[in-house]
């Protein structure tokens, strides 16, 4: 009798499925980017009269940096509001909060600021694990 008879395929090492965490969030942003920003920043969106357009900027994501080499931001989204304001939102998605590198994130932010000096940039980091961060923000 096989040892694996009562195990589901998910319990065995023969079948390993992993969710591509970054792709999941990128698809959410492509399909529901307006609703996602409204959910995160309801007050900002309302003050600007609502969002009329959003666009995921793929060309802004991959860059070469001296300390890290070629790295890619998870997502950069350009939002245009009804009152004419345009902002960029720099999204970083982490399934493990302990792997977040603030220095790398700063490179992304600085590069965007250089490329778009007159456009406000809103940095957003989303942690999907349940662990507490190493250094929680001050309250």
Tab-separated table of N, CA and C in Angstrom:
chain	number	residue	atom	x	y	z
A	1	UNK	N	0.827	-1.169	0.000
A	1	UNK	CA	0.000	0.000	0.000
A	1	UNK	C	0.882	1.247	0.000
A	2	UNK	N	0.519	2.216	-0.775
A	2	UNK	CA	1.296	3.447	-0.889
A	2	UNK	C	1.100	4.344	0.321
A	3	UNK	N	2.196	4.970	0.738
A	3	UNK	CA	2.115	5.902	1.858
A	3	UNK	C	1.297	7.140	1.509
A	4	UNK	N	1.235	7.495	0.239
A	4	UNK	CA	0.568	8.719	-0.192
A	4	UNK	C	-0.894	8.509	-0.580
A	5	UNK	N	-1.451	7.344	-0.267
A	5	UNK	CA	-2.802	7.029	-0.719
A	5	UNK	C	-3.840	8.032	-0.228
A	6	UNK	N	-3.747	8.471	1.011
A	6	UNK	CA	-4.748	9.379	1.564
A	6	UNK	C	-4.362	10.851	1.461
A	7	UNK	N	-3.254	11.133	0.836
A	7	UNK	CA	-2.820	12.523	0.727
A	7	UNK	C	-3.324	13.132	-0.576
A	8	UNK	N	-3.660	14.395	-0.497
A	8	UNK	CA	-4.041	15.116	-1.714
A	8	UNK	C	-2.769	15.503	-2.450
A	9	UNK	N	-2.866	15.842	-3.736
A	9	UNK	CA	-1.664	16.250	-4.476
A	9	UNK	C	-0.956	17.444	-3.838
A	10	UNK	N	-1.700	18.310	-3.165
A	10	UNK	CA	-1.084	19.471	-2.526
A	10	UNK	C	-0.192	19.057	-1.358
A	11	UNK	N	-0.451	17.892	-0.779
A	11	UNK	CA	0.335	17.424	0.356
A	11	UNK	C	1.635	16.748	-0.078
A	12	UNK	N	1.729	16.340	-1.309
A	12	UNK	CA	2.923	15.639	-1.769
A	12	UNK	C	3.874	16.612	-2.436
A	13	UNK	N	5.114	16.184	-2.573
A	13	UNK	CA	6.093	17.040	-3.234
A	13	UNK	C	6.009	16.909	-4.742
A	14	UNK	N	5.185	15.999	-5.246
A	14	UNK	CA	5.052	15.818	-6.684
A	14	UNK	C	4.396	17.030	-7.329
A	15	UNK	N	3.464	17.650	-6.633
A	15	UNK	CA	2.753	18.802	-7.177
A	15	UNK	C	3.004	19.981	-6.252
A	16	UNK	N	3.715	20.957	-6.784
A	16	UNK	CA	3.948	22.173	-6.011
A	16	UNK	C	3.453	23.338	-6.848
A	17	UNK	N	2.460	24.006	-6.342
A	17	UNK	CA	1.947	25.182	-7.022
A	17	UNK	C	2.229	26.382	-6.138
A	18	UNK	N	2.806	27.370	-6.732
A	18	UNK	CA	3.016	28.596	-5.979
A	18	UNK	C	2.345	29.739	-6.719
A	19	UNK	N	1.775	30.608	-5.975
A	19	UNK	CA	1.135	31.769	-6.562
A	19	UNK	C	2.210	32.811	-6.788
A	20	UNK	N	2.304	33.300	-8.016
A	20	UNK	CA	3.234	34.380	-8.286
A	20	UNK	C	2.636	35.642	-7.696
A	21	UNK	N	3.110	35.954	-6.545
A	21	UNK	CA	2.609	37.031	-5.711
A	21	UNK	C	2.608	38.377	-6.441
A	22	UNK	N	3.719	38.736	-7.124
A	22	UNK	CA	3.795	40.010	-7.833
A	22	UNK	C	2.809	40.060	-8.997
A	23	UNK	N	2.724	38.973	-9.755
A	23	UNK	CA	1.789	38.941	-10.882
A	23	UNK	C	0.350	39.089	-10.423
A	24	UNK	N	0.031	38.486	-9.291
A	24	UNK	CA	-1.316	38.599	-8.739
A	24	UNK	C	-1.675	40.067	-8.504
A	25	UNK	N	-0.796	40.798	-7.811
A	25	UNK	CA	-1.081	42.198	-7.523
A	25	UNK	C	-1.037	43.062	-8.777
A	26	UNK	N	-0.139	42.766	-9.714
A	26	UNK	CA	-0.083	43.529	-10.961
A	26	UNK	C	-1.380	43.371	-11.741
A	27	UNK	N	-1.914	42.153	-11.765
A	27	UNK	CA	-3.186	41.936	-12.453
A	27	UNK	C	-4.327	42.660	-11.757
A	28	UNK	N	-4.292	42.695	-10.433
A	28	UNK	CA	-5.296	43.463	-9.688
A	28	UNK	C	-5.226	44.928	-10.110
A	29	UNK	N	-4.009	45.468	-10.203
A	29	UNK	CA	-3.845	46.875	-10.578
A	29	UNK	C	-4.287	47.144	-12.008
A	30	UNK	N	-4.009	46.217	-12.913
A	30	UNK	CA	-4.433	46.397	-14.308
A	30	UNK	C	-5.951	46.393	-14.417
A	31	UNK	N	-6.578	45.440	-13.752
A	31	UNK	CA	-8.025	45.270	-13.889
A	31	UNK	C	-8.841	46.148	-12.948
A	32	UNK	N	-8.320	46.396	-11.756
A	32	UNK	CA	-9.084	47.129	-10.738
A	32	UNK	C	-8.264	48.261	-10.120
A	33	UNK	N	-7.388	48.859	-10.903
A	33	UNK	CA	-6.499	49.894	-10.385
A	33	UNK	C	-7.214	51.094	-9.805
A	34	UNK	N	-8.303	51.492	-10.427
A	34	UNK	CA	-9.065	52.640	-9.920
A	34	UNK	C	-9.710	52.287	-8.587
A	35	UNK	N	-10.382	51.153	-8.527
A	35	UNK	CA	-11.036	50.732	-7.287
A	35	UNK	C	-10.016	50.494	-6.175
A	36	UNK	N	-8.849	49.986	-6.535
A	36	UNK	CA	-7.813	49.706	-5.544
A	36	UNK	C	-7.324	51.000	-4.898
A	37	UNK	N	-7.063	52.030	-5.716
A	37	UNK	CA	-6.613	53.303	-5.149
A	37	UNK	C	-7.734	53.973	-4.356
A	38	UNK	N	-8.968	53.858	-4.842
A	38	UNK	CA	-10.106	54.414	-4.087
A	38	UNK	C	-10.227	53.740	-2.723
A	39	UNK	N	-9.975	52.455	-2.679
A	39	UNK	CA	-10.051	51.713	-1.418
A	39	UNK	C	-8.926	52.132	-0.469
A	40	UNK	N	-7.704	52.301	-1.015
A	40	UNK	CA	-6.562	52.670	-0.182
A	40	UNK	C	-6.601	54.127	0.276
A	41	UNK	N	-6.985	55.023	-0.631
A	41	UNK	CA	-6.895	56.461	-0.365
A	41	UNK	C	-8.178	57.176	-0.761
A	42	UNK	N	-9.248	56.791	-0.116
A	42	UNK	CA	-10.565	57.338	-0.438
A	42	UNK	C	-10.580	58.870	-0.391
A	43	UNK	N	-9.969	59.460	0.635
A	43	UNK	CA	-9.968	60.908	0.800
A	43	UNK	C	-9.237	61.641	-0.313
A	44	UNK	N	-8.078	61.124	-0.714
A	44	UNK	CA	-7.306	61.748	-1.793
A	44	UNK	C	-8.091	61.703	-3.093
A	45	UNK	N	-8.651	60.550	-3.393
A	45	UNK	CA	-9.401	60.383	-4.639
A	45	UNK	C	-10.618	61.304	-4.656
A	46	UNK	N	-11.348	61.372	-3.556
A	46	UNK	CA	-12.535	62.235	-3.482
A	46	UNK	C	-12.153	63.705	-3.626
A	47	UNK	N	-11.064	64.117	-2.994
A	47	UNK	CA	-10.633	65.518	-3.059
A	47	UNK	C	-10.236	65.934	-4.475
A	48	UNK	N	-9.811	64.973	-5.283
A	48	UNK	CA	-9.408	65.266	-6.661
A	48	UNK	C	-10.530	65.025	-7.666
A	49	UNK	N	-11.730	64.760	-7.191
A	49	UNK	CA	-12.881	64.599	-8.081
A	49	UNK	C	-13.001	63.245	-8.733
A	50	UNK	N	-12.265	62.258	-8.242
A	50	UNK	CA	-12.329	60.909	-8.809
A	50	UNK	C	-11.237	60.682	-9.840
A	51	UNK	N	-11.034	59.427	-10.161
A	51	UNK	CA	-10.001	59.027	-11.125
A	51	UNK	C	-10.650	58.867	-12.489
A	52	UNK	N	-10.035	59.448	-13.505
A	52	UNK	CA	-10.563	59.291	-14.857
A	52	UNK	C	-9.752	58.297	-15.687
A	53	UNK	N	-8.502	58.033	-15.270
A	53	UNK	CA	-7.660	57.116	-16.042
A	53	UNK	C	-6.547	56.570	-15.152
A	54	UNK	N	-6.184	55.316	-15.400
A	54	UNK	CA	-4.991	54.755	-14.763
A	54	UNK	C	-4.241	53.918	-15.784
A	55	UNK	N	-2.920	53.902	-15.633
A	55	UNK	CA	-2.072	53.208	-16.592
A	55	UNK	C	-0.863	52.629	-15.861
A	56	UNK	N	-0.620	51.332	-16.042
A	56	UNK	CA	0.562	50.692	-15.467
A	56	UNK	C	1.738	50.987	-16.395
A	57	UNK	N	2.787	51.586	-15.842
A	57	UNK	CA	3.947	52.003	-16.634
A	57	UNK	C	5.032	50.943	-16.574
A	58	UNK	N	5.063	50.059	-17.534
A	58	UNK	CA	6.029	48.959	-17.501
A	58	UNK	C	7.448	49.431	-17.787
A	59	UNK	N	7.622	50.474	-18.606
A	59	UNK	CA	8.975	50.908	-18.951
A	59	UNK	C	9.708	51.557	-17.783
A	60	UNK	N	8.998	51.942	-16.749
A	60	UNK	CA	9.634	52.576	-15.602
A	60	UNK	C	10.056	51.562	-14.537
A	61	UNK	N	9.767	50.300	-14.749
A	61	UNK	CA	9.962	49.343	-13.669
A	61	UNK	C	11.371	48.769	-13.596
A	62	UNK	N	12.023	48.513	-14.705
A	62	UNK	CA	13.337	47.880	-14.661
A	62	UNK	C	14.459	48.883	-14.851
A	63	UNK	N	15.409	48.911	-13.938
A	63	UNK	CA	16.517	49.861	-14.008
A	63	UNK	C	17.789	49.213	-13.470
A	64	UNK	N	18.931	49.759	-13.886
A	64	UNK	CA	20.226	49.347	-13.337
A	64	UNK	C	20.643	50.316	-12.240
A	65	UNK	N	21.008	49.772	-11.095
A	65	UNK	CA	21.456	50.592	-9.977
A	65	UNK	C	22.804	50.076	-9.506
A	66	UNK	N	23.718	50.992	-9.112
A	66	UNK	CA	25.091	50.594	-8.769
A	66	UNK	C	25.197	49.482	-7.730
A	67	UNK	N	24.453	49.565	-6.659
A	67	UNK	CA	24.595	48.568	-5.594
A	67	UNK	C	23.859	47.267	-5.868
A	68	UNK	N	22.829	47.314	-6.718
A	68	UNK	CA	21.958	46.152	-6.884
A	68	UNK	C	21.987	45.543	-8.282
A	69	UNK	N	22.531	46.246	-9.257
A	69	UNK	CA	22.454	45.762	-10.624
A	69	UNK	C	21.063	46.010	-11.183
A	70	UNK	N	20.606	45.103	-12.024
A	70	UNK	CA	19.281	45.255	-12.644
A	70	UNK	C	18.208	44.837	-11.647
A	71	UNK	N	17.358	45.781	-11.276
A	71	UNK	CA	16.244	45.480	-10.377
A	71	UNK	C	14.975	46.073	-10.960
A	72	UNK	N	13.856	45.546	-10.513
A	72	UNK	CA	12.564	45.984	-11.038
A	72	UNK	C	11.626	46.336	-9.895
A	73	UNK	N	11.008	47.493	-10.036
A	73	UNK	CA	9.934	47.846	-9.108
A	73	UNK	C	8.755	46.934	-9.421
A	74	UNK	N	7.946	46.642	-8.435
A	74	UNK	CA	6.806	45.752	-8.676
A	74	UNK	C	5.780	46.391	-9.599
A	75	UNK	N	5.422	47.641	-9.349
A	75	UNK	CA	4.450	48.307	-10.221
A	75	UNK	C	4.532	49.813	-10.032
A	76	UNK	N	4.467	50.513	-11.163
A	76	UNK	CA	4.346	51.965	-11.165
A	76	UNK	C	3.071	52.271	-11.937
A	77	UNK	N	2.151	52.980	-11.289
A	77	UNK	CA	0.863	53.268	-11.917
A	77	UNK	C	0.666	54.776	-11.979
A	78	UNK	N	0.286	55.240	-13.157
A	78	UNK	CA	-0.011	56.662	-13.361
A	78	UNK	C	-1.523	56.843	-13.262
A	79	UNK	N	-1.936	57.716	-12.351
A	79	UNK	CA	-3.354	58.016	-12.165
A	79	UNK	C	-3.617	59.455	-12.586
A	80	UNK	N	-4.679	59.659	-13.368
A	80	UNK	CA	-5.118	60.993	-13.759
A	80	UNK	C	-6.472	61.235	-13.119
A	81	UNK	N	-6.586	62.371	-12.433
A	81	UNK	CA	-7.804	62.706	-11.708
A	81	UNK	C	-8.663	63.684	-12.499
A	82	UNK	N	-9.932	63.764	-12.140
A	82	UNK	CA	-10.892	64.630	-12.821
A	82	UNK	C	-10.481	66.100	-12.766
A	83	UNK	N	-9.833	66.520	-11.692
A	83	UNK	CA	-9.414	67.920	-11.558
A	83	UNK	C	-8.098	68.209	-12.278
A	84	UNK	N	-7.582	67.227	-13.019
A	84	UNK	CA	-6.382	67.434	-13.814
A	84	UNK	C	-5.083	66.988	-13.167
A	85	UNK	N	-5.093	66.719	-11.888
A	85	UNK	CA	-3.885	66.276	-11.182
A	85	UNK	C	-3.455	64.894	-11.687
A	86	UNK	N	-2.155	64.714	-11.831
A	86	UNK	CA	-1.580	63.424	-12.209
A	86	UNK	C	-0.613	63.016	-11.104
A	87	UNK	N	-0.704	61.771	-10.658
A	87	UNK	CA	0.251	61.251	-9.680
A	87	UNK	C	0.766	59.901	-10.162
A	88	UNK	N	1.928	59.541	-9.666
A	88	UNK	CA	2.456	58.198	-9.857
A	88	UNK	C	2.388	57.497	-8.516
A	89	UNK	N	1.989	56.238	-8.543
A	89	UNK	CA	1.991	55.435	-7.326
A	89	UNK	C	3.003	54.316	-7.537
A	90	UNK	N	3.986	54.282	-6.651
A	90	UNK	CA	5.027	53.256	-6.688
A	90	UNK	C	4.622	52.155	-5.722
A	91	UNK	N	4.153	51.039	-6.279
A	91	UNK	CA	3.707	49.908	-5.472
A	91	UNK	C	4.838	48.903	-5.297
A	92	UNK	N	4.980	48.414	-4.102
A	92	UNK	CA	5.885	47.301	-3.809
A	92	UNK	C	5.069	46.281	-3.028
A	93	UNK	N	5.086	45.038	-3.477
A	93	UNK	CA	4.320	43.972	-2.841
A	93	UNK	C	5.286	42.979	-2.221
A	94	UNK	N	5.098	42.691	-0.965
A	94	UNK	CA	5.979	41.754	-0.274
A	94	UNK	C	5.161	40.689	0.438
A	95	UNK	N	5.493	39.432	0.161
A	95	UNK	CA	4.837	38.336	0.866
A	95	UNK	C	5.518	38.076	2.203
A	96	UNK	N	6.708	38.637	2.386
A	96	UNK	CA	7.436	38.490	3.641
A	96	UNK	C	7.963	39.867	4.035
A	97	UNK	N	7.410	40.439	5.077
A	97	UNK	CA	7.781	41.801	5.474
A	97	UNK	C	9.249	41.917	5.855
A	98	UNK	N	9.847	40.827	6.266
A	98	UNK	CA	11.253	40.869	6.671
A	98	UNK	C	12.202	40.956	5.473
A	99	UNK	N	11.689	40.758	4.271
A	99	UNK	CA	12.524	40.858	3.077
A	99	UNK	C	12.466	42.244	2.431
A	100	UNK	N	11.706	43.141	2.991
A	100	UNK	CA	11.591	44.484	2.427
A	100	UNK	C	12.910	45.239	2.594
A	101	UNK	N	13.390	45.825	1.515
A	101	UNK	CA	14.648	46.572	1.517
A	101	UNK	C	14.338	48.039	1.232
A	102	UNK	N	14.354	48.863	2.264
A	102	UNK	CA	14.022	50.277	2.115
A	102	UNK	C	15.010	50.986	1.200
A	103	UNK	N	16.271	50.558	1.188
A	103	UNK	CA	17.263	51.191	0.317
A	103	UNK	C	16.951	50.951	-1.153
A	104	UNK	N	16.558	49.740	-1.486
A	104	UNK	CA	16.184	49.425	-2.860
A	104	UNK	C	14.938	50.220	-3.261
A	105	UNK	N	14.003	50.312	-2.350
A	105	UNK	CA	12.777	51.076	-2.613
A	105	UNK	C	13.115	52.552	-2.835
A	106	UNK	N	14.078	53.057	-2.089
A	106	UNK	CA	14.516	54.438	-2.271
A	106	UNK	C	15.093	54.649	-3.669
A	107	UNK	N	15.831	53.671	-4.199
A	107	UNK	CA	16.337	53.766	-5.568
A	107	UNK	C	15.186	53.920	-6.559
A	108	UNK	N	14.161	53.096	-6.413
A	108	UNK	CA	13.005	53.201	-7.308
A	108	UNK	C	12.402	54.599	-7.231
A	109	UNK	N	12.179	55.048	-5.997
A	109	UNK	CA	11.540	56.340	-5.776
A	109	UNK	C	12.386	57.470	-6.365
A	110	UNK	N	13.693	57.457	-6.110
A	110	UNK	CA	14.586	58.499	-6.618
A	110	UNK	C	14.613	58.504	-8.143
A	111	UNK	N	14.619	57.322	-8.747
A	111	UNK	CA	14.616	57.242	-10.210
A	111	UNK	C	13.334	57.848	-10.784
A	112	UNK	N	12.207	57.517	-10.202
A	112	UNK	CA	10.945	58.092	-10.679
A	112	UNK	C	10.927	59.605	-10.498
A	113	UNK	N	11.439	60.065	-9.378
A	113	UNK	CA	11.483	61.500	-9.116
A	113	UNK	C	12.370	62.215	-10.141
A	114	UNK	N	13.445	61.568	-10.553
A	114	UNK	CA	14.325	62.128	-11.579
A	114	UNK	C	13.627	62.159	-12.940
A	115	UNK	N	12.954	61.072	-13.285
A	115	UNK	CA	12.274	60.972	-14.583
A	115	UNK	C	11.042	61.862	-14.680
A	116	UNK	N	10.343	62.034	-13.565
A	116	UNK	CA	9.103	62.820	-13.545
A	116	UNK	C	9.186	63.865	-12.424
A	117	UNK	N	10.027	64.894	-12.589
A	117	UNK	CA	10.285	65.815	-11.473
A	117	UNK	C	9.080	66.636	-11.019
A	118	UNK	N	8.092	66.821	-11.858
A	118	UNK	CA	6.943	67.658	-11.485
A	118	UNK	C	5.704	66.853	-11.114
A	119	UNK	N	5.856	65.533	-11.080
A	119	UNK	CA	4.713	64.667	-10.782
A	119	UNK	C	4.856	64.124	-9.360
A	120	UNK	N	3.851	64.338	-8.507
A	120	UNK	CA	3.915	63.760	-7.156
A	120	UNK	C	3.951	62.231	-7.216
A	121	UNK	N	4.731	61.639	-6.331
A	121	UNK	CA	4.861	60.180	-6.271
A	121	UNK	C	4.389	59.720	-4.904
A	122	UNK	N	3.469	58.791	-4.913
A	122	UNK	CA	2.926	58.233	-3.679
A	122	UNK	C	3.517	56.836	-3.490
A	123	UNK	N	4.378	56.633	-2.487
A	123	UNK	CA	4.942	55.301	-2.262
A	123	UNK	C	3.982	54.432	-1.448
A	124	UNK	N	3.759	53.207	-1.921
A	124	UNK	CA	2.859	52.276	-1.237
A	124	UNK	C	3.535	50.909	-1.167
A	125	UNK	N	3.673	50.384	0.037
A	125	UNK	CA	4.213	49.037	0.229
A	125	UNK	C	3.118	48.201	0.871
A	126	UNK	N	2.826	47.061	0.265
A	126	UNK	CA	1.776	46.177	0.767
A	126	UNK	C	2.420	44.867	1.202
A	127	UNK	N	2.256	44.548	2.479
A	127	UNK	CA	2.758	43.295	3.028
A	127	UNK	C	1.592	42.324	3.140
A	128	UNK	N	1.778	41.129	2.602
A	128	UNK	CA	0.689	40.154	2.652
A	128	UNK	C	0.926	39.056	3.682
A	129	UNK	N	2.018	39.154	4.436
A	129	UNK	CA	2.209	38.168	5.495
A	129	UNK	C	1.602	38.701	6.788
A	130	UNK	N	1.613	37.884	7.800
A	130	UNK	CA	1.007	38.284	9.070
A	130	UNK	C	2.055	38.569	10.142
A	131	UNK	N	3.309	38.592	9.738
A	131	UNK	CA	4.379	38.870	10.691
A	131	UNK	C	4.458	40.366	10.941
A	132	UNK	N	4.907	40.711	12.130
A	132	UNK	CA	5.115	42.118	12.434
A	132	UNK	C	6.404	42.570	11.759
A	133	UNK	N	6.446	43.821	11.270
A	133	UNK	CA	7.690	44.311	10.676
A	133	UNK	C	8.801	44.407	11.712
A	134	UNK	N	10.044	44.367	11.238
A	134	UNK	CA	11.188	44.467	12.148
A	134	UNK	C	11.136	45.766	12.940
A	135	UNK	N	10.873	46.852	12.263
A	135	UNK	CA	10.800	48.165	12.901
A	135	UNK	C	9.445	48.778	12.585
A	136	UNK	N	8.457	48.543	13.408
A	136	UNK	CA	7.140	49.092	13.104
A	136	UNK	C	7.185	50.615	13.088
A	137	UNK	N	6.342	51.227	12.264
A	137	UNK	CA	6.330	52.689	12.213
A	137	UNK	C	5.892	53.273	13.547
A	138	UNK	N	6.363	54.487	13.856
A	138	UNK	CA	5.956	55.104	15.127
A	138	UNK	C	4.467	55.402	15.135
A	139	UNK	N	3.875	55.341	16.303
A	139	UNK	CA	2.438	55.618	16.405
A	139	UNK	C	2.188	56.996	16.961
